Coordinates of C-alpha atoms and ligand atoms in Angstrom, one line a residue:
M1 CA -70.9 78.3 -34.6
S2 CA -73.6 77.5 -32.2
D3 CA -77.2 77.9 -33.6
T4 CA -76.2 77.3 -37.1
A5 CA -78.2 74.6 -39.0
I6 CA -77.5 72.9 -42.2
R7 CA -80.4 71.9 -44.7
L8 CA -80.6 70.8 -48.5
A9 CA -81.6 73.9 -50.5
Q10 CA -84.5 74.3 -52.7
P11 CA -84.6 76.5 -55.8
A12 CA -86.0 79.1 -53.8
D13 CA -82.9 79.5 -51.8
L14 CA -81.3 80.7 -55.3
P15 CA -81.7 84.4 -54.5
A16 CA -79.9 84.0 -50.9
I17 CA -77.3 82.0 -52.3
Y18 CA -76.7 84.2 -55.3
E19 CA -76.2 87.0 -52.9
L20 CA -73.7 85.0 -51.0
A21 CA -71.8 83.9 -54.1
R22 CA -71.6 87.2 -55.7
G23 CA -70.0 88.6 -52.5
T24 CA -67.6 85.9 -52.1
L25 CA -66.7 84.6 -55.3
V26 CA -65.1 87.9 -56.4
H27 CA -62.9 86.3 -59.3
D28 CA -66.1 85.6 -61.4
A29 CA -68.8 87.4 -62.8
F30 CA -72.1 85.6 -63.1
S31 CA -75.9 85.9 -63.4
P32 CA -78.5 84.4 -61.1
A33 CA -79.6 82.3 -64.3
L34 CA -75.8 81.0 -64.6
L35 CA -75.8 79.9 -61.0
A36 CA -79.2 78.4 -61.2
E37 CA -77.9 76.5 -64.1
K38 CA -74.9 75.1 -62.0
L39 CA -76.9 74.4 -58.6
F40 CA -80.2 73.4 -59.6
E41 CA -80.4 72.0 -63.3
P42 CA -79.3 68.5 -63.0
R43 CA -77.9 67.3 -66.1
R44 CA -78.6 63.9 -67.0
P45 CA -80.6 63.0 -63.7
E46 CA -80.5 59.4 -64.4
E47 CA -76.9 59.2 -63.5
Y48 CA -75.9 62.1 -61.3
T49 CA -77.3 63.3 -58.1
W50 CA -77.2 67.0 -57.5
N51 CA -77.5 68.6 -54.0
V52 CA -76.7 72.0 -52.4
H53 CA -76.6 72.3 -48.8
V54 CA -77.2 75.7 -47.1
A55 CA -75.8 76.8 -43.7
E56 CA -78.2 79.1 -41.7
H57 CA -78.0 81.3 -38.7
A58 CA -80.4 83.6 -37.1
G59 CA -82.5 83.1 -40.6
R60 CA -80.0 83.9 -42.7
T61 CA -78.0 82.0 -45.4
I62 CA -74.2 82.2 -44.3
G63 CA -72.7 79.5 -46.3
F64 CA -73.5 76.7 -49.1
M65 CA -71.7 73.6 -50.5
Q66 CA -72.6 72.0 -53.7
S67 CA -72.5 68.2 -53.8
V68 CA -72.7 66.0 -57.0
T69 CA -72.4 61.9 -57.3
R70 CA -72.2 59.8 -60.3
A71 CA -73.8 56.8 -59.7
G72 CA -71.7 53.3 -60.9
A73 CA -68.7 55.6 -61.4
G74 CA -67.9 55.7 -57.6
K75 CA -67.0 59.3 -58.0
G76 CA -68.4 62.5 -56.1
W77 CA -67.8 66.2 -56.3
I78 CA -67.7 69.1 -54.2
G79 CA -68.9 72.0 -56.6
L80 CA -69.2 75.6 -55.6
F81 CA -69.2 76.4 -52.0
A82 CA -68.5 79.8 -49.9
I83 CA -69.0 80.9 -46.4
T84 CA -70.1 84.7 -45.8
E85 CA -67.0 86.5 -44.6
N86 CA -68.0 87.5 -41.1
A87 CA -68.6 83.9 -40.0
R88 CA -65.5 82.4 -41.3
R89 CA -62.9 80.1 -39.5
R90 CA -65.6 79.0 -37.3
G91 CA -66.0 75.6 -38.9
I92 CA -68.8 76.1 -41.0
A93 CA -67.4 74.9 -44.3
T94 CA -66.1 72.1 -42.3
A95 CA -69.7 71.3 -41.0
L96 CA -71.0 71.5 -44.5
L97 CA -68.4 69.3 -46.1
E98 CA -69.0 66.6 -43.3
H99 CA -73.0 66.9 -44.0
V100 CA -72.1 66.3 -47.5
R101 CA -69.9 63.2 -47.0
Q102 CA -72.5 61.7 -44.7
S103 CA -75.3 62.1 -47.5
W104 CA -73.0 60.1 -50.1
P105 CA -73.5 56.2 -50.5
A106 CA -70.4 54.1 -49.4
E107 CA -69.5 53.4 -53.3
I108 CA -68.2 56.9 -53.7
A109 CA -64.4 56.5 -53.6
E110 CA -63.0 59.6 -54.9
V111 CA -63.9 63.3 -54.3
E112 CA -63.1 66.1 -56.8
V113 CA -63.5 69.7 -56.6
L114 CA -65.4 71.7 -59.1
A115 CA -64.5 69.9 -62.2
I116 CA -68.2 68.4 -62.7
P117 CA -68.4 66.8 -66.3
G118 CA -70.9 68.6 -68.5
N119 CA -72.0 71.5 -65.9
Y120 CA -68.8 73.2 -64.3
F121 CA -68.4 76.6 -63.4
T122 CA -64.6 76.5 -63.4
P123 CA -62.6 73.2 -64.2
G124 CA -60.6 73.5 -60.8
L125 CA -59.9 75.7 -58.1
D126 CA -58.6 79.3 -58.9
P127 CA -55.5 79.7 -56.5
R128 CA -56.5 83.3 -56.0
Y129 CA -59.4 81.7 -53.6
T130 CA -56.5 81.2 -51.5
E131 CA -58.4 80.5 -48.3
A132 CA -60.4 77.7 -49.9
L133 CA -57.1 76.3 -51.0
C134 CA -56.0 76.5 -47.3
F135 CA -59.4 74.9 -46.4
L136 CA -59.3 72.1 -48.9
E137 CA -55.5 71.1 -47.9
R138 CA -56.5 71.3 -44.4
R139 CA -59.4 69.0 -45.0
G140 CA -57.2 66.2 -46.7
F141 CA -57.7 67.4 -50.4
E142 CA -54.6 66.8 -52.5
R143 CA -53.6 68.9 -55.6
F144 CA -53.1 66.6 -58.4
R145 CA -53.0 68.6 -61.7
D146 CA -53.5 72.1 -63.1
C147 CA -55.6 73.2 -65.9
V148 CA -56.0 76.5 -67.8
N149 CA -58.8 78.6 -69.5
L150 CA -58.1 80.3 -72.7
T151 CA -59.6 83.4 -73.9
A152 CA -60.0 84.2 -77.8
D153 CA -60.3 87.8 -78.9
L154 CA -63.7 87.8 -81.1
S155 CA -62.9 91.7 -82.4
R156 CA -62.6 90.2 -86.1
E157 CA -64.4 87.5 -87.9
F158 CA -62.6 84.5 -89.0
D159 CA -62.4 84.0 -92.7
T160 CA -63.1 80.6 -93.5
S161 CA -64.0 80.6 -97.3
A162 CA -60.5 79.8 -98.6
E163 CA -60.0 77.0 -96.2
L164 CA -63.7 75.6 -97.0
R165 CA -62.6 75.7 -100.8
R166 CA -59.4 73.5 -99.9
L167 CA -61.2 71.0 -97.9
A168 CA -64.0 70.7 -100.1
D169 CA -61.5 69.9 -102.9
A170 CA -60.1 67.4 -100.4
G171 CA -63.5 65.7 -100.2
V172 CA -64.5 67.3 -96.6
Q173 CA -67.8 68.7 -96.4
M174 CA -68.6 71.2 -93.4
R175 CA -72.2 72.0 -92.2
R176 CA -73.8 73.1 -89.1
A177 CA -75.6 70.2 -87.3
C178 CA -79.4 69.9 -87.3
K179 CA -82.0 67.9 -85.0
E180 CA -82.0 65.1 -87.8
D181 CA -78.4 64.5 -87.0
G182 CA -79.4 62.5 -83.6
T183 CA -78.6 58.9 -85.0
L184 CA -75.6 60.2 -86.7
L185 CA -74.1 61.8 -83.6
D186 CA -75.2 58.8 -81.3
A187 CA -73.1 56.2 -83.5
F188 CA -70.2 58.6 -83.7
F189 CA -69.8 59.3 -80.0
A190 CA -70.4 55.7 -79.2
E191 CA -67.2 54.9 -81.4
Q192 CA -65.0 58.0 -80.9
F193 CA -65.3 60.4 -77.9
G194 CA -67.8 58.9 -75.4
V195 CA -70.9 59.6 -73.6
D196 CA -69.8 62.6 -71.6
W197 CA -69.2 64.8 -74.8
R198 CA -72.1 63.1 -76.6
F199 CA -74.1 65.0 -73.9
E200 CA -72.4 68.3 -74.1
V201 CA -73.1 68.3 -77.7
S202 CA -76.7 67.4 -77.1
L203 CA -76.9 70.6 -74.7
A204 CA -75.3 72.7 -77.7
M205 CA -77.9 71.4 -79.9
R206 CA -80.4 73.0 -77.9
N207 CA -79.4 76.6 -79.1
N208 CA -81.0 78.4 -82.0
P209 CA -79.0 78.0 -84.3
P210 CA -77.6 74.7 -82.9
G211 CA -73.9 75.3 -81.4
L212 CA -72.3 72.4 -83.2
H213 CA -70.4 72.3 -86.4
L214 CA -69.5 69.1 -88.2
A215 CA -67.0 67.5 -90.8
L216 CA -67.9 64.6 -93.1
R217 CA -66.2 62.7 -95.8
D218 CA -68.2 60.4 -97.7
E219 CA -71.2 61.1 -95.3
R220 CA -69.0 59.7 -92.5
L221 CA -68.7 62.1 -89.6
I222 CA -65.1 62.8 -88.8
A223 CA -64.7 65.8 -86.7
F224 CA -66.9 68.2 -84.8
S225 CA -67.0 71.5 -82.7
A226 CA -69.3 73.0 -80.2
H227 CA -70.0 76.0 -78.3
S228 CA -72.8 77.5 -75.9
S229 CA -73.3 73.8 -74.0
Q230 CA -73.2 75.8 -70.7
N231 CA -72.2 78.8 -69.3
R232 CA -73.5 80.6 -72.1
E233 CA -73.2 84.4 -70.8
W234 CA -69.4 83.8 -71.1
G235 CA -69.1 82.7 -74.7
F236 CA -68.3 79.1 -73.9
F237 CA -66.4 77.2 -76.5
G238 CA -66.1 73.3 -76.5
P239 CA -65.7 70.2 -76.8
M240 CA -64.3 69.8 -80.2
G241 CA -62.7 66.5 -81.7
T242 CA -61.4 65.1 -84.7
T243 CA -60.7 61.4 -85.4
P244 CA -57.4 60.1 -85.4
V245 CA -57.4 59.5 -89.3
A246 CA -58.6 62.9 -90.2
R247 CA -56.0 64.8 -88.1
G248 CA -53.6 66.9 -90.0
P249 CA -55.3 68.6 -93.1
G250 CA -56.6 71.6 -91.0
I251 CA -60.2 70.5 -90.4
G252 CA -60.1 71.3 -86.5
R253 CA -59.1 74.9 -87.1
V254 CA -62.0 75.7 -89.5
L255 CA -64.4 74.2 -87.2
L256 CA -63.1 76.3 -84.3
W257 CA -63.4 79.2 -86.4
H258 CA -67.1 78.3 -87.2
C259 CA -67.9 78.2 -83.5
L260 CA -66.0 81.5 -82.9
N261 CA -67.9 83.4 -85.5
D262 CA -71.1 82.0 -84.3
L263 CA -70.0 83.3 -80.6
R264 CA -69.0 86.6 -82.2
A265 CA -72.4 87.1 -84.2
A266 CA -74.1 86.1 -80.7
G267 CA -72.5 89.4 -79.5
H268 CA -69.5 88.1 -77.4
R269 CA -66.4 90.1 -77.7
T270 CA -64.3 87.4 -76.2
A271 CA -64.6 83.5 -75.9
V272 CA -63.7 81.2 -73.4
I273 CA -61.8 78.0 -74.3
P274 CA -62.0 76.2 -71.2
W275 CA -60.2 73.3 -69.6
V276 CA -57.5 73.3 -72.2
G277 CA -55.7 70.8 -73.7
P278 CA -53.8 71.7 -76.7
I279 CA -52.8 75.2 -76.0
A280 CA -50.5 75.6 -78.9
F281 CA -53.3 74.7 -81.5
Y282 CA -55.5 77.6 -79.7
Q283 CA -52.8 79.8 -79.8
Q284 CA -51.8 79.2 -83.3
W285 CA -55.1 79.5 -85.2
A286 CA -57.3 82.0 -82.8
S287 CA -54.3 83.7 -81.1
C288 CA -55.7 82.7 -77.9
R289 CA -54.1 83.4 -74.8
V290 CA -54.3 81.6 -71.2
E291 CA -56.6 83.8 -69.2
R292 CA -56.8 81.5 -66.0
V293 CA -55.3 78.8 -64.1
F294 CA -57.0 76.2 -62.0
W295 CA -55.7 73.7 -59.6
R296 CA -57.5 70.4 -59.5
Y297 CA -58.0 69.0 -56.0
R298 CA -59.1 65.3 -55.1
M299 CA -59.3 63.1 -52.2
M300 CA -59.6 59.6 -51.8
R301 CA -62.6 58.9 -49.3
G302 CA -61.4 58.0 -46.0
T303 CA -58.3 60.3 -46.3
P304 CA -57.7 61.9 -42.8
D305 CA -57.5 65.6 -42.5
A306 CA -54.0 67.0 -42.6
N307 CA -52.4 68.1 -39.6
Ligands
COA1 C1 -63.0 78.6 -48.0 C2 -64.1 79.1 -47.1 C3 -65.3 78.3 -47.9 C4 -63.7 78.3 -45.8 O1 -64.8 78.5 -45.0 P1 -64.6 78.4 -43.3 O2 -66.1 78.3 -42.7 O3 -63.9 79.7 -42.8 O4 -63.9 77.4 -43.1 P2 -63.8 76.6 -41.6 O5 -63.7 77.4 -40.5 O6 -64.2 75.1 -41.7 O7 -62.1 76.2 -41.7 C5 -61.4 74.9 -41.5 C6 -59.8 74.8 -41.7 O8 -59.7 75.4 -43.2 C7 -58.4 75.9 -43.0 N1 -58.6 77.4 -43.5 C8 -60.0 78.1 -43.6 N2 -59.6 79.5 -44.0 C9 -58.3 79.8 -43.8 C10 -57.5 81.1 -44.2 N3 -58.2 81.8 -44.6 N4 -56.2 80.7 -43.9 C11 -55.8 79.7 -43.6 N5 -56.5 78.5 -43.0 C12 -57.7 78.4 -43.4 C13 -58.1 76.2 -41.3 O9 -57.2 75.1 -41.2 C14 -59.2 76.0 -40.8 O10 -59.2 75.4 -39.4 P3 -58.9 76.5 -38.4 O11 -59.6 77.7 -38.4 O12 -59.2 75.7 -37.0 O13 -57.5 76.7 -38.3 C15 -64.1 80.7 -47.1 O14 -63.0 81.0 -46.6 C16 -64.9 81.5 -48.2 O15 -66.0 81.1 -48.3 N6 -63.8 82.0 -49.2 C17 -64.7 82.5 -50.4 C18 -65.1 81.7 -51.2 C19 -64.4 80.4 -52.2 O16 -63.4 80.7 -52.0 N7 -64.9 79.3 -52.6 C20 -64.2 78.4 -53.2 C21 -64.5 78.5 -54.6 S1 -65.8 77.8 -55.3

């Protein structure tokens, strides 16, 4: 489209981008604050570079595309993107993608779509965004995996009392994390679940009360579950993990119930269990159902467009 200019967006562009996103991302409901979290709140700025590129025509924002790269990991992401309806099929998304690619350092070898660790809107492309699916495949992206979000019904509270007594008898203590737990958490995640989940639980800790529950034996941390690290208006659960030696006696389900009870107390009627994982576990202990399916797309840099 002639007379279309592409530039980097600033936070002041949020209202225009929100209008565009709200009108085009029709399978999602979200506030300006949630979109701002996704686009303009760089998580872990020391490792990641976050940008939004916007396309403008006659003074109007007609498209945007988010770009994220992680230094040292050789990996980049195309985040949220959309073109206003009456400007489609004129190569604007293609031009945005080209700008994004050109802005990346040479070390970026692999590009994924939407599944940005620690700050994702969705963990892949909802295939009901069929035009986007066609666009990505045309541009050389390859579908390599599916994943799902589950939904949990929060209409009733989960009763943890009997399970807590049983676990206490077995020497397991459960409690909500507090801000003095920083060193304990650092050591635990360095050993067990890695920096990405350490980061997500640090975001969950910013809530009041902290959205992080712990299980300990002999004062050693053996399991955790978190919620509200991001996408808080959706009632977002996770991550959770139990160390291999502590798996089996039912610690995980109690931790899950604690988080779901928190989300219920915060006023949510349902919770999202994103990017799962062990579906049977959530089905059995919280009657969760598959709510959405996502297709994950990636491309090795240098892959030519499809014919
Ligand atoms: C997906 C989207 C961004 C594409 O934008 P666009 O500017 O129309 O894309 P382009 O013009 O650069 O398309 C490039 C190629 O992609 C393919 N493509 C794009 N839209 C297509 C469609 N509706 N059907 C089939 N192929 C399509 C075509 O091969 C096209 O080339 P061609 O027009 O020469 O045949 C746009 O349809 C959109 O905003 N959709 C809603 C938002 C969305 O789904 N976002 C993804 C979730 S974050």
